[in-house]
Short mmCIF file of C-alpha atoms in Angstrom, two decimals:
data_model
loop_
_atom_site.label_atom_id
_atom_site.label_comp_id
_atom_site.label_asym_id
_atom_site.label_seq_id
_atom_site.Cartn_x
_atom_site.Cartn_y
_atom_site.Cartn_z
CA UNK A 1 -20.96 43.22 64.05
CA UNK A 2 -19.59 42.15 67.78
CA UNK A 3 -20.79 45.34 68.80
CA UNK A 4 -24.49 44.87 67.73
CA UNK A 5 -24.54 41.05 68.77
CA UNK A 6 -23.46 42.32 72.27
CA UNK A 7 -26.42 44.55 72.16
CA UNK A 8 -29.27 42.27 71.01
CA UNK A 9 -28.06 39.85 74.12
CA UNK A 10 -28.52 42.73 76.32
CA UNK A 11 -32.15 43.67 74.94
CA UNK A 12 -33.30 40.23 73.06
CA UNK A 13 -35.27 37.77 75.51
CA UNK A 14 -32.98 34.96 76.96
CA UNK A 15 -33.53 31.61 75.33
CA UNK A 16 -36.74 30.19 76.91
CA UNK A 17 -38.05 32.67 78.02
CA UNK A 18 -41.86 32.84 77.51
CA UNK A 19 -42.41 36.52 76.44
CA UNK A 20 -40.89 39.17 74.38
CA UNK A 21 -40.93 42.72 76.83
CA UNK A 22 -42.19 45.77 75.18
CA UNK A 23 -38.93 46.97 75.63
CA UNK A 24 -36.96 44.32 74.54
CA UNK A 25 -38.45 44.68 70.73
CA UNK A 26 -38.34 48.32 70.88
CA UNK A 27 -34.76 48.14 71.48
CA UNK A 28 -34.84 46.25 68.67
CA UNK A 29 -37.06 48.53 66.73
CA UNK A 30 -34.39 51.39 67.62
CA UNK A 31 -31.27 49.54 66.14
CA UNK A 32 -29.20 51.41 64.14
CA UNK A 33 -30.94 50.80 60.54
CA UNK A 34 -28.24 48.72 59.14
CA UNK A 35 -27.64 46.91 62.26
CA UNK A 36 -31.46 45.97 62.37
CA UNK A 37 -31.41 44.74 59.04
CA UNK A 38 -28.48 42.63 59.24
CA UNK A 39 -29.87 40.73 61.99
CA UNK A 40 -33.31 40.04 60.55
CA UNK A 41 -31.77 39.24 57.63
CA UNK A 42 -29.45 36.66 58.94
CA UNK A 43 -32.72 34.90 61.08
CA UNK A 44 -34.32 34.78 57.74
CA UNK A 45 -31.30 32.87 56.10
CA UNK A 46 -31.50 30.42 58.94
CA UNK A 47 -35.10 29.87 58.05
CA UNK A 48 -36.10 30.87 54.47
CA UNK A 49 -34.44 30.40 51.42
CA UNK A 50 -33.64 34.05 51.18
CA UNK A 51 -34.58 34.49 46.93
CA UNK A 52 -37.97 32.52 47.37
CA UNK A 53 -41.53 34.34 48.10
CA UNK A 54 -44.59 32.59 48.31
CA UNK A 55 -47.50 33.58 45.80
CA UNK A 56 -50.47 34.51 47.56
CA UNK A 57 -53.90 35.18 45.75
CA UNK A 58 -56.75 37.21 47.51
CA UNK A 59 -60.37 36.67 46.87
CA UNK A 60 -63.41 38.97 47.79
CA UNK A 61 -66.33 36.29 47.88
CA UNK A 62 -68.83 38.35 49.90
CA UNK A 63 -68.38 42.14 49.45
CA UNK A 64 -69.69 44.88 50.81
CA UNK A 65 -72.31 45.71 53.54
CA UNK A 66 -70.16 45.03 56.87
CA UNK A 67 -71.89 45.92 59.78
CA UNK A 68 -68.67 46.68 61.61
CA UNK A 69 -66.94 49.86 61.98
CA UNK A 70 -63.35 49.82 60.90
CA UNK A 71 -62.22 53.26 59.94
CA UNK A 72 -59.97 51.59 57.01
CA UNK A 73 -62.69 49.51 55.28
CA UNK A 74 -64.23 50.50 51.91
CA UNK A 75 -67.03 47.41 52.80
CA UNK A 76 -68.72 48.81 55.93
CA UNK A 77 -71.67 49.90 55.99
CA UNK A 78 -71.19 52.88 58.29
CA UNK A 79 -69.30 54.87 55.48
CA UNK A 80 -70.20 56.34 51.79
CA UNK A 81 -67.45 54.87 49.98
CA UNK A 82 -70.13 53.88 46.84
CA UNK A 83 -69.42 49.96 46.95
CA UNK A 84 -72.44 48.08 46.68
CA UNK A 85 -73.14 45.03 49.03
CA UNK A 86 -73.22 41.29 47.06
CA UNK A 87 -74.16 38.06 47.93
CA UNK A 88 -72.13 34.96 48.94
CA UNK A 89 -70.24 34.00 45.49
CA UNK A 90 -71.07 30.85 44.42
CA UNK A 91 -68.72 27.86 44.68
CA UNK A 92 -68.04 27.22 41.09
CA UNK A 93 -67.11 30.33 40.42
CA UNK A 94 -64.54 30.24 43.94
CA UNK A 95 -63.41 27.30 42.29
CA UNK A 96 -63.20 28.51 39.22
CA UNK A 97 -60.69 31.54 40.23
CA UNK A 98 -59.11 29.67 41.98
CA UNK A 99 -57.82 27.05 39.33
CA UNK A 100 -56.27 30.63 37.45
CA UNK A 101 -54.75 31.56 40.46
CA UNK A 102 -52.83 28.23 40.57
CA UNK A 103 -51.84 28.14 36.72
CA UNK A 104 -50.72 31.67 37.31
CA UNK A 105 -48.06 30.38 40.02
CA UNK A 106 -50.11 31.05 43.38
CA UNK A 107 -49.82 28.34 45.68
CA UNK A 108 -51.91 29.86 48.92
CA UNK A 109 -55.24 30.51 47.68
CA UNK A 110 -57.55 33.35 50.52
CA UNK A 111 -61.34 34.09 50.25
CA UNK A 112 -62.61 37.03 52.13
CA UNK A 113 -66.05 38.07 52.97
CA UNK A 114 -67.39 41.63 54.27
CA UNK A 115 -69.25 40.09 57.38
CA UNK A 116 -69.04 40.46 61.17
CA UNK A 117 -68.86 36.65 61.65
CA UNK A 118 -70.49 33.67 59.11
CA UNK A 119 -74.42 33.21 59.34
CA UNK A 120 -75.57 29.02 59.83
CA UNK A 121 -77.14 29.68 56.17
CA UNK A 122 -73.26 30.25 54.88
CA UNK A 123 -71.79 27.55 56.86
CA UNK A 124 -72.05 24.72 54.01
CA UNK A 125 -71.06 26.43 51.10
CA UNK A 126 -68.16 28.06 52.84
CA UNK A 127 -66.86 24.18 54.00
CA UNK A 128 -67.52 23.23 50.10
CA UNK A 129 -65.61 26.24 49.10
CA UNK A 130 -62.99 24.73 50.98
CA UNK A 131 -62.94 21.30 50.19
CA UNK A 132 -62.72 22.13 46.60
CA UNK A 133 -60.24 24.44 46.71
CA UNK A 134 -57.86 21.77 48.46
CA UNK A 135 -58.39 19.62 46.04
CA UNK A 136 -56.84 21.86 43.00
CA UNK A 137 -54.00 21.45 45.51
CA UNK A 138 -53.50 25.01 46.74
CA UNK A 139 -52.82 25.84 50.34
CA UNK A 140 -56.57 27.80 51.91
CA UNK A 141 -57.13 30.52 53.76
CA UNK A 142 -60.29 32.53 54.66
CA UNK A 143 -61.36 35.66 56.76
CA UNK A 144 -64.46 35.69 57.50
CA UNK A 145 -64.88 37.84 60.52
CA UNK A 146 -65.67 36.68 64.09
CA UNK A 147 -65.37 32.52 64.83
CA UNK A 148 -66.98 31.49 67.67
CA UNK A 149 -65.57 27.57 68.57
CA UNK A 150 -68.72 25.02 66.56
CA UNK A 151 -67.77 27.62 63.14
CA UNK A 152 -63.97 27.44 63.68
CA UNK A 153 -64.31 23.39 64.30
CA UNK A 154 -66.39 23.16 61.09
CA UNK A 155 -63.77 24.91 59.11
CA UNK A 156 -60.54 22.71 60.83
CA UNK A 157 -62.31 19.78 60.16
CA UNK A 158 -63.07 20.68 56.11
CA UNK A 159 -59.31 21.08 56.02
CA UNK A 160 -59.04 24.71 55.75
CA UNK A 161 -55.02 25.47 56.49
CA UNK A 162 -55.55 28.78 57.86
CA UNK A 163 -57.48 31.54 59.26
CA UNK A 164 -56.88 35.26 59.14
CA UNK A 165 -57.99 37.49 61.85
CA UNK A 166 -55.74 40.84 62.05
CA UNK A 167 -55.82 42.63 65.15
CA UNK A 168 -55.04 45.89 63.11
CA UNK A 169 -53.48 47.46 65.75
CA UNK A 170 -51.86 47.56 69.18
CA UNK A 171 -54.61 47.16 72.10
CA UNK A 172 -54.29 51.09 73.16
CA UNK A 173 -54.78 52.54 69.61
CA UNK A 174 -57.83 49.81 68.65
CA UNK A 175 -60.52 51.86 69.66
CA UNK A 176 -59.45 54.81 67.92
CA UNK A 177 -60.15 52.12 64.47
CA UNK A 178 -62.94 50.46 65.21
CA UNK A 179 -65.75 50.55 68.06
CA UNK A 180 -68.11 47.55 67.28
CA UNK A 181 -65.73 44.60 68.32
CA UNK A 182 -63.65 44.97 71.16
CA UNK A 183 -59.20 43.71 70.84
CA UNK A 184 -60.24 41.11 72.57
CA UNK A 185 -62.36 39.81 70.72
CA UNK A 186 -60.12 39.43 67.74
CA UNK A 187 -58.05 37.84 70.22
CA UNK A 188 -60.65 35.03 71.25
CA UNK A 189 -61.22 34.28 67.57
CA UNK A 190 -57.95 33.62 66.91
CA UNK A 191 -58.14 30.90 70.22
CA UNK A 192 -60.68 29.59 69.07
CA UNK A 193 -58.81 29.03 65.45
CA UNK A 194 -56.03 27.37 66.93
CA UNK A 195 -58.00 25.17 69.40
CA UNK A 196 -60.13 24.13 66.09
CA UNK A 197 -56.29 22.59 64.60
CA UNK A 198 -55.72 25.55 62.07
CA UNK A 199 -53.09 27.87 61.51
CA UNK A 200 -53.33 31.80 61.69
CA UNK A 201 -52.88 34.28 60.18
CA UNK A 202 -53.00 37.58 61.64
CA UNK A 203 -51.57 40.97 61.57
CA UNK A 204 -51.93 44.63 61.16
CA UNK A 205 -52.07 47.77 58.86
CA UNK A 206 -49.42 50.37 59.41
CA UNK A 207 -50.33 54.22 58.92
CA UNK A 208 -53.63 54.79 60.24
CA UNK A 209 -52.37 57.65 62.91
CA UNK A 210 -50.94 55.10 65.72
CA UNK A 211 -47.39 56.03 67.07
CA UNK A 212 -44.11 53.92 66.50
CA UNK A 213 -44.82 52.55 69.49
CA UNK A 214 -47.79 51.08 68.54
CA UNK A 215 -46.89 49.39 66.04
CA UNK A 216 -44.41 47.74 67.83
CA UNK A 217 -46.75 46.81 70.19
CA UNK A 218 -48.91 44.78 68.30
CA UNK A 219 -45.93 42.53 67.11
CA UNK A 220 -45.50 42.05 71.01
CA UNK A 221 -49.14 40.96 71.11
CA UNK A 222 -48.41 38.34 68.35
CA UNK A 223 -44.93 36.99 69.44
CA UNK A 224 -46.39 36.70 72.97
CA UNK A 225 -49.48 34.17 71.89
CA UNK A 226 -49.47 30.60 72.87
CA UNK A 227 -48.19 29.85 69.24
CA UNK A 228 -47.01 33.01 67.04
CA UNK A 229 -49.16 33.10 63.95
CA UNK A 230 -47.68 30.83 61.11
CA UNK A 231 -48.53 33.62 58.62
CA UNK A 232 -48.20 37.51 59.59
CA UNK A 233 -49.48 40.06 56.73
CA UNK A 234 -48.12 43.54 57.08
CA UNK A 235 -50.36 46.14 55.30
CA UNK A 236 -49.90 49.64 54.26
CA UNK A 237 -53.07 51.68 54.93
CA UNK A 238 -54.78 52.62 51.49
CA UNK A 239 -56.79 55.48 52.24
CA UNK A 240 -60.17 54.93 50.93
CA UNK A 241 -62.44 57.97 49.95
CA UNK A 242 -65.25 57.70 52.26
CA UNK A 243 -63.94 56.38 55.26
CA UNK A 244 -62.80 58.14 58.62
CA UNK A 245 -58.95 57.31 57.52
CA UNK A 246 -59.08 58.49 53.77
CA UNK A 247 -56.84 61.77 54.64
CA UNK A 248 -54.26 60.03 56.94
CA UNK A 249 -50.86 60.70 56.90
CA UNK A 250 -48.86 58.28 54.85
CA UNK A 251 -45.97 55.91 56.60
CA UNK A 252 -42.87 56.78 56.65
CA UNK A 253 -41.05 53.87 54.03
CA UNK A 254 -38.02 53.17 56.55
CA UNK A 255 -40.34 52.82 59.55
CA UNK A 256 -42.50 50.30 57.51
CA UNK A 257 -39.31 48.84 56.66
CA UNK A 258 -38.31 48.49 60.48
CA UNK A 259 -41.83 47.02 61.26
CA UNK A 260 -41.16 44.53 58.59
CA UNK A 261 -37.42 43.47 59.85
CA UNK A 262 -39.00 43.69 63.75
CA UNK A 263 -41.92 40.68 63.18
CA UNK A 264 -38.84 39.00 61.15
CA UNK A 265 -36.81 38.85 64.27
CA UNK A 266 -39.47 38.49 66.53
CA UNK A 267 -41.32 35.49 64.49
CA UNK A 268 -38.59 33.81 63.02
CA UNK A 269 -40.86 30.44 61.81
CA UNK A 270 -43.86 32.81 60.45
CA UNK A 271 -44.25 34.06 56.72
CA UNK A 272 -44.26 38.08 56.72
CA UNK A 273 -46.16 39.06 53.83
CA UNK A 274 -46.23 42.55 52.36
CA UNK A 275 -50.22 42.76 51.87
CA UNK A 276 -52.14 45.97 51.10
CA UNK A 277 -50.47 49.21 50.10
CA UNK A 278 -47.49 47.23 47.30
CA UNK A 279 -49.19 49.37 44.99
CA UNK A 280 -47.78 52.34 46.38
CA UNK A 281 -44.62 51.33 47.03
CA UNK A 282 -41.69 51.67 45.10
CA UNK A 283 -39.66 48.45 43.72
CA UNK A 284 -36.56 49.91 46.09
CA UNK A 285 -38.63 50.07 49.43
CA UNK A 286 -40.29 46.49 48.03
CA UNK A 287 -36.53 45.11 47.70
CA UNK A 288 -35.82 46.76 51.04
CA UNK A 289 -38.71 44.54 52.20
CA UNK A 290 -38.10 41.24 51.10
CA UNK A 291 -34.36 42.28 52.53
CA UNK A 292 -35.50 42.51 56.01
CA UNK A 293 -37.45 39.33 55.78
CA UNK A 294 -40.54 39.66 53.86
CA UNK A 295 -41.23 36.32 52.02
CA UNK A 296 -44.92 36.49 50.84
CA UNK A 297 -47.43 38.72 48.57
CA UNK A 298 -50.67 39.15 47.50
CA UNK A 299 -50.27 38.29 43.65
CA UNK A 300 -53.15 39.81 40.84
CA UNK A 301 -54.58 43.42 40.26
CA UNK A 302 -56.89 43.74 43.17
CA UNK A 303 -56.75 43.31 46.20
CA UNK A 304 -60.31 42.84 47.86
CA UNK A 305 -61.33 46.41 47.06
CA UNK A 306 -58.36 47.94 46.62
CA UNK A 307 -55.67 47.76 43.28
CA UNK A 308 -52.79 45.94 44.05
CA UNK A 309 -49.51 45.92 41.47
CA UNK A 310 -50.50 43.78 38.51
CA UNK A 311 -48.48 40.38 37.57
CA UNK A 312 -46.45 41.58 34.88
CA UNK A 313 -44.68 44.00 37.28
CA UNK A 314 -44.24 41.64 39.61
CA UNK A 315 -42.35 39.37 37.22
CA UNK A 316 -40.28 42.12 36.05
CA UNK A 317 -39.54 43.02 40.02
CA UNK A 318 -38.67 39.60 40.86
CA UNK A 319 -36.75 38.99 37.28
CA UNK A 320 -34.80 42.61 38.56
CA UNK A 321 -33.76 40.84 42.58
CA UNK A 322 -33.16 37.43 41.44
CA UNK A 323 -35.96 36.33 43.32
CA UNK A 324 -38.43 32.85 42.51
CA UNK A 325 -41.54 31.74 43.60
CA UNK A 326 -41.79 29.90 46.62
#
């Protein structure tokens, strides 16, 4: 492996250096497949227990009726996908699915709601939400749209861990997903999230019609914040009858797997996690996955909207690659 070490001096940036070059990771990204794997592989080892994932649970608690635009979403209301809009869920029942999540071995805990950013009339049942989650001791998360800095310093100081704000895309191929928020605006929410004490969480979905190049892009985006995010979700797109993207061309499995192995190397500290699209993936490109440094998943049937591998599979998956819960 001299050979590829030599290389990755040559294209890698030098130690300190404030920025990862676009063409630094796709030198990277172009690695003989092997070679790419090897290395994120190895960066994982020095961070992760290699055999360990963390159990993630996903809540809807708000679904439907979005007013934004985003060509992948069953929940806006700007497409016919037939999913009716609901109200705020109340906080016993959060609470309540969220004490099953945690007996059933998740130990990060996410609510989502379907809006463009929190109304003041949410505000206090969203912080209870919170608080009472904490308390059955699971790590919490929430995406809730747009933050501006008062909402995101209510929610660090109710002791929510994280925040998850994807930026979908890279900043060329964003308008071509959504036209009612702007790239950077995703990026000032997640400012604002980190300025308010909490962590992020933020990535992208892979296989909505955006080159290689792309994709790589928007890991450059994320390396290159202040602070990479702590948590980076990597989804698969699942086309949704109804919406702009429901006839796009499926990934290609070992350019998923590259993406995966590239936001390994690039964010060595951060927990990749395999998000939407598990469902259609087979247990080899899964195992290929977790090989090039995935170490998180969304754990339970659904997903949001979407279905999402049940548990029992999941056991038998992780029972199959030697692999525990983080």
């Amino acid at each position: 492996m001299l050979e590829m070490r030599d290389e990755l001096a040559v294209t890698a940036p030098l130690a300190g250096a404030p920025k990862w070059t676009s063409e630094a990771a796709w030198s990277l990204y172009r690695l003989p497949f092997n070679d790419l794997l090897f290395e994120a592989q190895s960066i994982h080892r020095r961070q992760f227990d290699p055999n360990r994932v963390q159990l993630s649970k996903l809540l809807n608690i708000k679904t439907g009726g979005c007013p934004e635009d985003c060509g992948y979403c069953s929940q806006s209301s700007h497409h016919s996908t037939g999913l009716a809009a609901s109200k705020l869920m109340d906080v016993e029942k959060v609470v309540a699915e969220a004490r099953k999540a945690r007996d059933g071995g998740a130990t990060r805990y996410c609510m989502g709601a379907a809006w463009r950013n929190p109304k003041p009339r949410d505000m206090d049942a969203i912080v209870e939400m919170v608080g009472a989650v904490k308390a059955l001791g699971l790590e919490t998360c929430m995406t809730l749209g747009m933050l501006d800095r008062d909402q995101s310093d209510r929610l660090g100081a109710a002791g929510l861990d994280y925040y998850n704000h994807n930026i979908d895309t890279s900043e060329r191929y964003y308008p071509q997903v959504t036209s009612t928020r702007t790239f950077a605006d995703r990026l000032d929410t997640l400012e604002n999230v980190r300025q308010s004490g909490m962590k992020v969480c933020c990535g992208g979905i892979l296989g909505m019609g955006e080159e290689e190049t792309d994709r790589v892009e928007m890991l450059v985006t994320l390396a290159n914040l202040a602070e990479p995010p702590e948590s980076v979700p990597i989804n698969m797109l699942i086309p949704i009858a109804g919406t702009p993207l429901a006839e796009a061309a499926p990934i290609a499995p070992i350019e998923f797997v590259r993406i995966v192995a590239l936001a390994r190397i690039m964010m060595p500290k951060s927990y990749v996690r395999l998000s939407a699209g598990r469902s259609a993936m087979t247990d080899e490109m899964q195992a290929l996955c977790f090989f090039a440094g995935a170490n998180s998943i969304f754990v339970g049937d659904t997903l949001l909207t979407a279905g999402n591998p049940e548990d029992e599979a999941d056991r038998k998956l992780f029972k199959r690659l030697g692999l525990q819960p983080i």
